[in-house]
């Protein structure tokens, strides 16, 4: 099932999403169609995107729902995300097209070490394409993205 | 292991591995013969806490395991600007992994210093440039293991039966065909990072097949190609028709399937990619740096005669990053004397990207490495100039960018 669903009697439209390491989260979307390596791409001190070749360069993802098609490059992406969780500079949640195993692993390690998994969800490509930076969303662990 | 019969560390490692196997969609785990651990890279206290948690729980690796670069050159960090607190923590993280029974190789190029996995061998490697080398050049089978999970595979000796571990998931998906690229350019080392940058950009997370070569690239050229493609994209396996072991011909590279898409690669595409690797608005250089992935013995052999009887410019530092084992061999072979009299330095165990070793006055650097060129602007905030090995040496002498290969300017 794909596409935005509007249910009569419900206030907000929503999308079906696939829970990967699910937990409830809410925040403003920060979206790019271009993949990112968090090593060399995400500053764990501040949450800023620092890959100067990336469209989100200079944006801060701290507390946002960060949507990237997938991670590229360095296998240290997971370590950078774990450090961001420890410092409180991680995104509120991570969305990708298809399951991104680096996001999933970072979330599992954050749960093991700090008891704070990162909510991670996967979207169908055509749904991912509907996401826009700046929209506020709520993510439900059962697999629902609600546009607020 | 999940029940804790092999101790609490194996239990934690297996718990994470099993959860990841489910996420990967793997139905079972398979045995691995060796592992390479990228979790050695010190990012901050989180990576140290993770390593020390496993060590305190009594973690021991069950298969031969090599270690990637760490966050510090253990014995020479004072020559550079690495803060003492960082060096101390990074060294603690090194000790934690070494204590688990891993080999202290401290290199991103384990295939230069340890027994190589054979064609078809199941392994679990971290480090994007090593992963792509193992899969593509050696034909061994590893998924793209992220930091923190690679050590779980080493501790359990197991990996999810998924992705690139499986024969049918190794088939080529897209085809890149070189269009009339002169053989002289294909022979040049500077061709490979530039091509790799395109490869990563086009392939993203698909498996690319390259065809149209009129020469057979050498091992260090393949190393450079893969490292650049694993930086600009998520490439963990590529095939080159007639060169890499799983691609004796196009049919074999695609396992009988048709390419999803075919991309011609022209000289103009390559020139664009070359320009993208250059991100500097001036010519004066503070540093020339070689060795990502770590400099090989063959590269030291090429470098020494280029440096012979010459000296670097006083305001341009010259650095080679490599492993202890390769530097030891280069020393024995008498390849370091010219480097020293040139005024060059060597860093082992780490590199400029993994350790905060560069002082702030280094604002513009030049390199022959696609990986250094790709990551330096974001990780270090420096400007970067890309050039061939010969151009790097000429530039270090001149103190400013010197060009030799006219073909890129076109």
XYZ file of C-alpha atoms in Angstrom:
558
model
C 0.000 0.000 0.000
C 1.374 3.402 -0.868
C 0.147 6.959 -1.091
C -1.284 9.532 1.281
C -4.397 8.279 3.035
C -7.139 10.516 4.318
C -9.517 8.745 6.645
C -12.926 10.357 7.258
C -13.191 11.415 10.886
C -9.443 11.584 11.321
C -7.843 14.956 11.460
C -4.601 14.381 9.581
C -3.552 12.617 6.381
C -1.020 9.838 6.830
C 1.321 7.406 5.093
C 2.001 3.757 5.726
C 5.645 3.304 6.760
C 7.658 0.234 7.669
C 8.868 0.085 11.269
C 12.565 -0.882 11.419
C 13.458 0.058 15.000
C 10.165 1.682 15.836
C 9.361 4.174 18.563
C 7.066 7.181 18.666
C 8.614 10.415 17.471
C 7.528 13.865 16.383
C 9.357 16.637 14.614
C 9.904 18.792 11.586
C 10.947 16.963 8.421
C 14.390 17.600 6.938
C 14.456 15.875 3.557
C 16.967 15.235 0.815
C 16.816 12.943 -2.191
C 20.590 12.540 -2.015
C 22.255 9.919 0.212
C 24.681 10.958 2.952
C 27.674 9.518 4.788
C 27.425 10.599 8.433
C 31.213 10.311 8.774
C 32.315 13.530 7.165
C 28.669 14.442 6.747
C 27.204 14.893 10.240
C 28.770 16.877 13.059
C 28.059 14.947 16.270
C 28.911 18.055 18.318
C 26.081 20.104 16.833
C 23.891 17.989 14.561
C 24.885 20.048 11.500
C 25.146 18.448 8.053
C 28.763 19.168 7.058
C 29.196 17.367 3.720
C 29.894 20.454 1.607
C 28.831 18.616 -1.556
C 25.434 17.675 -0.084
C 22.247 19.731 -0.662
C 21.572 19.839 3.121
C 25.053 21.237 3.906
C 24.762 23.769 6.744
C 21.324 22.585 7.946
C 20.923 21.335 11.501
C 19.229 17.957 11.912
C 19.189 17.921 15.719
C 15.664 17.016 16.847
C 14.360 16.843 13.269
C 12.933 13.871 11.404
C 15.769 13.353 8.940
C 14.770 11.675 5.677
C 17.538 10.412 3.363
C 17.136 7.759 0.669
C 20.019 5.753 2.173
C 23.488 6.138 3.654
C 26.491 6.152 1.404
C 30.209 5.962 1.974
C 31.913 5.290 5.251
C 31.007 2.420 7.547
C 31.665 4.825 10.430
C 28.210 6.373 9.904
C 26.897 4.168 12.737
C 29.589 5.328 15.179
C 28.854 8.988 14.417
C 25.143 8.414 15.079
C 25.903 6.631 18.361
C 28.038 9.576 19.481
C 25.232 11.939 18.463
C 22.783 9.988 20.639
C 25.203 10.159 23.581
C 25.571 13.926 23.157
C 21.888 14.580 22.485
C 22.559 15.898 18.971
C 20.873 13.082 17.015
C 17.847 13.553 14.780
C 14.479 12.772 16.426
C 14.002 9.963 13.901
C 15.451 8.627 10.651
C 13.556 7.779 7.472
C 14.933 6.033 4.388
C 13.688 4.359 1.217
C 13.938 0.675 1.924
C 15.618 -0.534 5.100
C 18.930 1.193 5.746
C 21.003 -1.235 7.786
C 23.382 1.472 9.036
C 20.481 3.415 10.569
C 19.100 0.211 12.076
C 22.417 -0.790 13.612
C 23.028 2.661 15.085
C 19.621 2.451 16.722
C 20.267 -1.021 18.179
C 23.667 0.045 19.533
C 22.137 3.190 21.096
C 19.579 0.973 22.777
C 22.259 -1.452 24.079
C 24.525 1.294 25.377
C 22.216 4.115 26.417
C 18.737 2.603 26.442
C 17.783 5.198 23.800
C 17.091 3.656 20.376
C 16.663 6.036 17.438
C 13.247 5.577 15.803
C 13.978 4.288 12.278
C 11.383 3.696 9.563
C 11.487 2.802 5.864
C 9.242 4.197 3.119
C 8.339 3.111 -0.377
C 10.215 5.292 -2.919
C 7.011 6.914 -4.198
C 6.037 7.855 -0.622
C 9.528 9.100 0.183
C 9.185 11.422 -2.808
C 6.136 13.057 -1.136
C 8.107 14.224 1.900
C 8.915 17.915 2.129
C 11.280 19.719 4.468
C 9.528 21.875 7.040
C 6.355 19.744 7.416
C 5.687 18.593 10.969
C 5.051 14.882 11.322
C 4.339 12.342 14.023
C 5.633 8.801 13.641
C 3.683 5.937 15.183
C 5.547 2.730 16.061
C 2.933 0.524 14.350
C 3.974 2.072 11.026
C 2.185 5.300 10.369
C 3.503 8.745 9.448
C 0.964 11.417 10.320
C 1.215 14.884 8.706
C 0.367 17.381 11.474
C 25.351 -17.792 22.668
C 22.052 -15.971 23.098
C 21.576 -17.820 26.391
C 24.883 -16.565 27.697
C 26.678 -19.940 27.721
C 29.654 -18.295 26.002
C 29.711 -15.354 28.366
C 27.978 -11.954 28.449
C 29.989 -10.378 25.596
C 29.112 -13.153 23.144
C 25.519 -12.825 24.305
C 25.417 -9.082 23.608
C 27.151 -9.551 20.228
C 24.806 -12.363 19.202
C 21.743 -10.387 20.345
C 22.710 -7.486 18.057
C 23.631 -9.828 15.216
C 20.333 -11.708 15.369
C 18.315 -8.489 15.471
C 20.262 -7.226 12.454
C 19.798 -10.527 10.638
C 16.014 -10.095 10.997
C 16.238 -6.520 9.704
C 18.337 -7.750 6.748
C 15.729 -10.413 6.057
C 18.277 -13.215 6.563
C 16.853 -16.616 7.455
C 20.083 -17.897 8.967
C 23.597 -17.018 9.999
C 26.683 -18.373 8.265
C 30.252 -19.063 9.443
C 32.935 -16.528 8.606
C 36.663 -17.258 8.321
C 37.962 -13.807 9.274
C 36.947 -10.270 10.210
C 38.254 -6.724 9.824
C 37.149 -4.221 12.448
C 36.409 -0.597 11.534
C 34.969 0.095 15.004
C 38.535 1.010 16.008
C 37.955 4.544 14.719
C 37.543 6.830 17.725
C 34.700 9.269 17.186
C 34.157 10.313 20.768
C 33.280 8.766 24.082
C 30.498 6.630 22.611
C 32.842 4.459 20.537
C 35.181 4.113 23.525
C 32.310 3.152 25.838
C 31.149 0.557 23.323
C 34.620 -1.011 23.049
C 35.194 -0.998 26.792
C 31.729 -2.412 27.491
C 32.517 -5.408 25.288
C 36.004 -5.738 26.787
C 34.657 -5.627 30.356
C 32.157 -8.334 29.464
C 35.110 -10.518 28.464
C 34.846 -10.349 24.665
C 37.218 -12.578 22.640
C 37.158 -12.906 18.863
C 36.512 -16.392 17.477
C 38.118 -15.879 14.027
C 41.382 -14.229 12.859
C 40.622 -10.515 13.063
C 42.536 -7.489 11.771
C 42.081 -3.962 13.068
C 41.427 -0.833 11.023
C 42.950 2.591 11.616
C 42.428 4.076 15.054
C 42.088 7.695 16.068
C 45.758 8.217 16.878
C 49.285 7.347 15.735
C 50.153 5.718 19.036
C 53.843 6.602 19.052
C 54.143 9.783 16.956
C 51.037 11.829 17.707
C 53.028 14.582 19.429
C 54.568 15.524 16.054
C 51.174 16.891 15.055
C 48.303 18.762 16.676
C 46.314 15.855 18.135
C 45.009 16.951 21.578
C 46.405 14.853 24.455
C 42.935 13.952 25.752
C 41.915 12.615 22.358
C 45.153 10.642 22.019
C 44.629 9.123 25.452
C 41.048 8.036 24.758
C 41.862 6.731 21.274
C 44.728 4.676 22.719
C 42.338 3.233 25.348
C 40.000 2.207 22.529
C 42.939 0.564 20.710
C 43.819 -1.387 23.866
C 40.230 -2.572 24.278
C 40.093 -4.122 20.785
C 43.605 -5.525 20.976
C 42.669 -7.165 24.279
C 39.887 -9.087 22.542
C 42.530 -11.048 20.630
C 42.561 -8.990 17.419
C 45.783 -8.422 15.448
C 47.130 -4.875 15.926
C 47.389 -4.140 12.206
C 45.940 -0.596 12.491
C 45.339 -0.170 8.799
C 42.493 0.491 6.384
C 44.307 -1.808 3.903
C 44.490 -5.148 5.775
C 44.983 -6.924 2.431
C 48.488 -5.382 2.347
C 49.596 -6.845 5.672
C 47.601 -9.996 6.570
C 46.687 -13.251 4.792
C 44.137 -12.438 2.099
C 40.759 -14.116 1.915
C 40.364 -16.276 -1.181
C 37.768 -16.224 -3.943
C 34.365 -17.132 -2.512
C 35.493 -17.034 1.128
C 32.878 -15.732 3.607
C 34.252 -12.884 5.717
C 32.952 -9.902 7.717
C 34.822 -6.705 6.991
C 34.233 -3.110 7.980
C 35.876 -0.021 6.346
C 34.232 0.967 3.081
C 37.452 0.951 1.016
C 38.514 -2.457 2.354
C 35.040 -3.932 1.822
C 34.988 -2.925 -1.835
C 38.534 -4.273 -2.310
C 37.722 -7.629 -0.689
C 34.556 -8.118 -2.727
C 35.713 -6.755 -6.075
C 39.442 -7.450 -6.330
C 39.724 -10.594 -4.183
C 36.265 -12.047 -4.829
C 35.771 -12.730 -1.111
C 32.240 -12.207 0.221
C 31.365 -9.559 2.758
C 28.383 -7.320 3.299
C 29.000 -3.633 3.941
C 29.505 -4.077 7.689
C 29.044 -0.926 9.695
C 31.128 0.026 12.723
C 29.873 -1.631 15.916
C 28.515 -4.684 14.045
C 31.818 -5.899 12.538
C 33.090 -6.747 16.038
C 29.857 -8.642 16.795
C 30.605 -10.871 13.780
C 34.201 -11.400 14.981
C 33.102 -12.293 18.516
C 30.481 -14.773 17.323
C 32.289 -15.984 14.168
C 28.981 -15.584 12.339
C 27.293 -13.233 9.870
C 23.753 -12.911 8.488
C 23.273 -14.996 5.325
C 22.219 -11.973 3.315
C 23.278 -9.480 0.692
C 26.734 -9.880 -0.821
C 27.336 -13.142 1.064
C 24.933 -14.758 -1.403
C 26.048 -15.623 -4.941
C 22.953 -14.298 -6.711
C 23.161 -10.942 -4.921
C 26.601 -10.332 -6.451
C 25.396 -9.980 -10.044
C 26.095 -6.695 -11.807
C 23.110 -4.330 -12.077
C 24.291 -1.391 -14.172
C 26.892 -1.099 -16.925
C 29.409 1.713 -17.415
C 31.259 1.674 -20.723
C 34.403 3.738 -21.284
C 34.046 5.659 -24.544
C 37.325 6.081 -26.408
C 39.378 6.808 -23.298
C 43.039 6.840 -24.415
C 45.103 3.908 -23.104
C 47.711 6.388 -21.832
C 45.061 7.896 -19.561
C 43.896 4.462 -18.390
C 47.492 3.747 -17.394
C 47.730 6.919 -15.308
C 47.088 6.492 -11.574
C 45.137 9.736 -11.467
C 42.483 8.175 -13.726
C 41.186 5.779 -11.066
C 39.972 8.080 -8.277
C 38.331 10.255 -10.952
C 36.558 7.255 -12.478
C 35.690 5.983 -8.978
C 34.024 9.283 -8.128
C 31.757 8.870 -11.201
C 31.188 5.210 -10.398
C 29.880 6.006 -6.912
C 27.719 8.870 -8.152
C 26.048 6.733 -10.833
C 25.848 3.407 -9.013
C 24.735 4.693 -5.589
C 23.869 1.381 -3.914
C 23.690 -0.753 -7.091
C 26.432 -3.111 -8.305
C 28.244 -1.561 -11.276
C 30.068 -3.367 -14.079
C 32.791 -1.498 -15.976
C 33.731 -2.358 -19.528
C 35.692 -0.766 -22.345
C 39.171 -0.900 -20.775
C 42.033 -1.383 -23.214
C 44.502 -2.159 -20.400
C 44.382 -4.237 -17.231
C 44.450 -1.949 -14.179
C 46.935 -2.745 -11.391
C 46.143 -3.501 -7.773
C 46.806 -0.013 -6.378
C 44.712 1.446 -9.191
C 41.823 -0.858 -8.257
C 42.303 0.108 -4.606
C 42.007 3.794 -5.530
C 38.992 3.198 -7.799
C 37.055 1.351 -5.094
C 37.911 3.790 -2.318
C 36.609 6.739 -4.356
C 33.451 4.853 -5.399
C 32.780 3.882 -1.782
C 33.077 7.553 -0.805
C 30.877 9.198 -3.429
C 28.424 6.273 -3.403
C 27.674 3.162 -1.380
C 29.593 0.833 -3.705
C 30.640 -2.380 -1.923
C 31.274 -4.450 -5.057
C 32.160 -3.595 -8.643
C 33.176 -5.787 -11.543
C 35.584 -4.918 -14.352
C 35.134 -7.154 -17.373
C 38.341 -9.074 -18.012
C 40.026 -7.904 -14.797
C 38.163 -8.763 -11.576
C 37.678 -12.427 -10.635
C 33.893 -12.654 -10.972
C 33.855 -10.956 -14.382
C 35.775 -12.994 -16.966
C 33.220 -11.637 -19.451
C 30.157 -9.386 -19.436
C 27.763 -12.323 -19.271
C 29.423 -13.654 -16.096
C 29.525 -10.205 -14.486
C 25.745 -9.905 -14.843
C 25.163 -13.608 -14.104
C 23.234 -13.804 -17.347
C 20.917 -10.858 -16.513
C 20.627 -7.702 -18.572
C 21.936 -4.408 -17.188
C 19.185 -2.244 -15.642
C 20.850 0.738 -17.234
C 23.864 1.489 -19.432
C 25.964 4.621 -18.935
C 28.634 5.740 -21.405
C 31.642 7.379 -19.715
C 33.296 10.020 -21.865
C 36.449 12.053 -21.439
C 34.236 15.060 -20.746
C 32.476 13.165 -17.893
C 35.879 12.395 -16.452
C 36.968 16.016 -16.684
C 33.830 17.092 -14.816
C 34.535 14.545 -12.098
C 38.158 15.734 -11.884
C 36.907 19.287 -11.380
C 34.527 18.131 -8.627
C 37.440 16.550 -6.742
C 39.217 19.904 -6.814
C 37.684 22.299 -4.295
C 40.167 25.127 -3.857
C 40.284 28.779 -4.896
C 44.014 29.325 -4.507
C 47.326 27.765 -5.415
C 49.499 27.936 -2.280
C 49.658 24.642 -0.410
C 50.043 24.022 3.317
C 50.216 20.238 3.012
C 50.644 17.490 0.448
C 49.282 14.197 1.759
C 49.352 10.687 0.276
C 47.998 7.383 1.505
C 44.255 6.822 1.672
C 43.782 3.908 1.597
C 47.108 3.384 3.331
C 50.186 3.639 1.098
C 51.387 0.249 -0.167
C 54.946 -0.992 -0.566
C 54.587 -0.649 -4.351
C 53.563 2.976 -3.881
C 56.610 3.649 -1.685
C 58.688 2.111 -4.500
C 57.173 4.533 -7.008
C 57.510 7.525 -4.699
C 61.178 7.157 -3.671
C 62.782 7.941 -7.069
C 60.417 10.905 -7.552
C 61.754 12.432 -4.310
C 65.406 11.606 -4.881
C 67.707 14.591 -4.472
C 64.797 16.994 -3.963
C 63.358 18.935 -1.035
C 59.940 20.155 -0.158
C 59.133 23.861 -0.023
C 59.613 25.150 3.555
C 55.961 26.178 3.906
C 54.441 22.963 2.517
C 54.462 19.885 4.747
C 54.634 16.486 3.067
C 52.952 13.500 4.701
C 52.465 9.834 3.841
C 49.980 7.752 5.833
C 50.489 4.004 5.962
C 50.589 1.015 8.294
C 53.358 0.006 10.700
C 53.968 -3.197 8.758
C 54.312 -1.568 5.333
C 56.495 1.254 6.721
C 58.715 -1.390 8.333
C 59.098 -3.152 4.971
C 59.729 0.144 3.174
C 62.418 0.979 5.738
C 64.109 -2.404 5.217
C 63.997 -1.852 1.464
C 65.720 1.524 1.839
C 62.710 3.409 0.453
C 62.409 5.979 3.236
C 65.746 7.770 2.959
C 64.663 9.913 0.027
C 61.409 10.687 1.817
C 63.282 11.894 4.910
C 65.790 14.015 2.991
C 62.858 15.492 1.044
C 61.520 16.701 4.407
C 58.578 14.309 4.395
C 56.890 12.729 7.393
C 55.114 9.434 7.965
C 52.050 8.761 10.082
C 50.996 5.206 10.896
C 47.963 3.658 12.657
C 45.625 6.407 11.467
C 45.236 9.158 8.859
C 44.310 12.837 8.606
C 40.603 11.951 8.478
C 40.517 9.635 11.507
C 42.703 11.717 13.850
C 42.400 15.480 14.541
C 46.104 15.781 13.787
C 46.258 18.724 11.391
C 46.982 22.120 12.950
C 44.548 24.918 12.055
C 47.071 26.698 9.825
C 46.678 23.880 7.296
C 43.932 25.325 5.170
C 44.698 24.016 1.703
C 45.998 20.538 0.955
C 46.800 18.528 -2.133
C 46.454 14.769 -2.516
C 46.382 11.961 -5.055
C 43.716 10.158 -3.014
C 40.084 10.300 -4.081
C 39.039 9.486 -0.519
C 41.072 12.314 1.042
C 39.803 14.666 -1.672
C 36.205 13.610 -1.056
C 36.091 13.853 2.734
C 38.573 16.654 3.600
C 36.274 19.635 2.973
C 33.555 18.240 5.295
C 35.643 16.531 7.960
C 38.526 18.986 8.136
C 37.104 22.167 6.676
C 40.077 22.418 4.325
C 40.277 23.276 0.665
C 41.525 20.409 -1.429
C 43.459 20.036 -4.668
C 43.542 16.696 -6.456
C 46.431 15.594 -8.656
C 48.636 12.708 -9.719
C 51.469 11.382 -7.560
C 53.994 13.209 -9.754
C 52.017 16.444 -9.511
C 51.831 16.075 -5.741
C 55.625 15.815 -5.519
C 56.222 18.737 -7.916
C 53.728 20.838 -5.973
C 55.328 20.032 -2.605
C 58.648 21.215 -4.063
C 57.144 24.396 -5.462
C 54.936 25.159 -2.463
C 52.057 25.709 -4.864
C 49.980 23.677 -7.271
C 52.042 22.400 -10.190
C 50.330 20.588 -13.048
C 51.707 18.064 -15.477
C 48.742 16.129 -16.904
C 47.227 18.448 -19.495
C 44.478 15.962 -20.326
C 42.269 16.994 -17.374
C 42.265 20.690 -18.243
C 40.629 20.073 -21.683
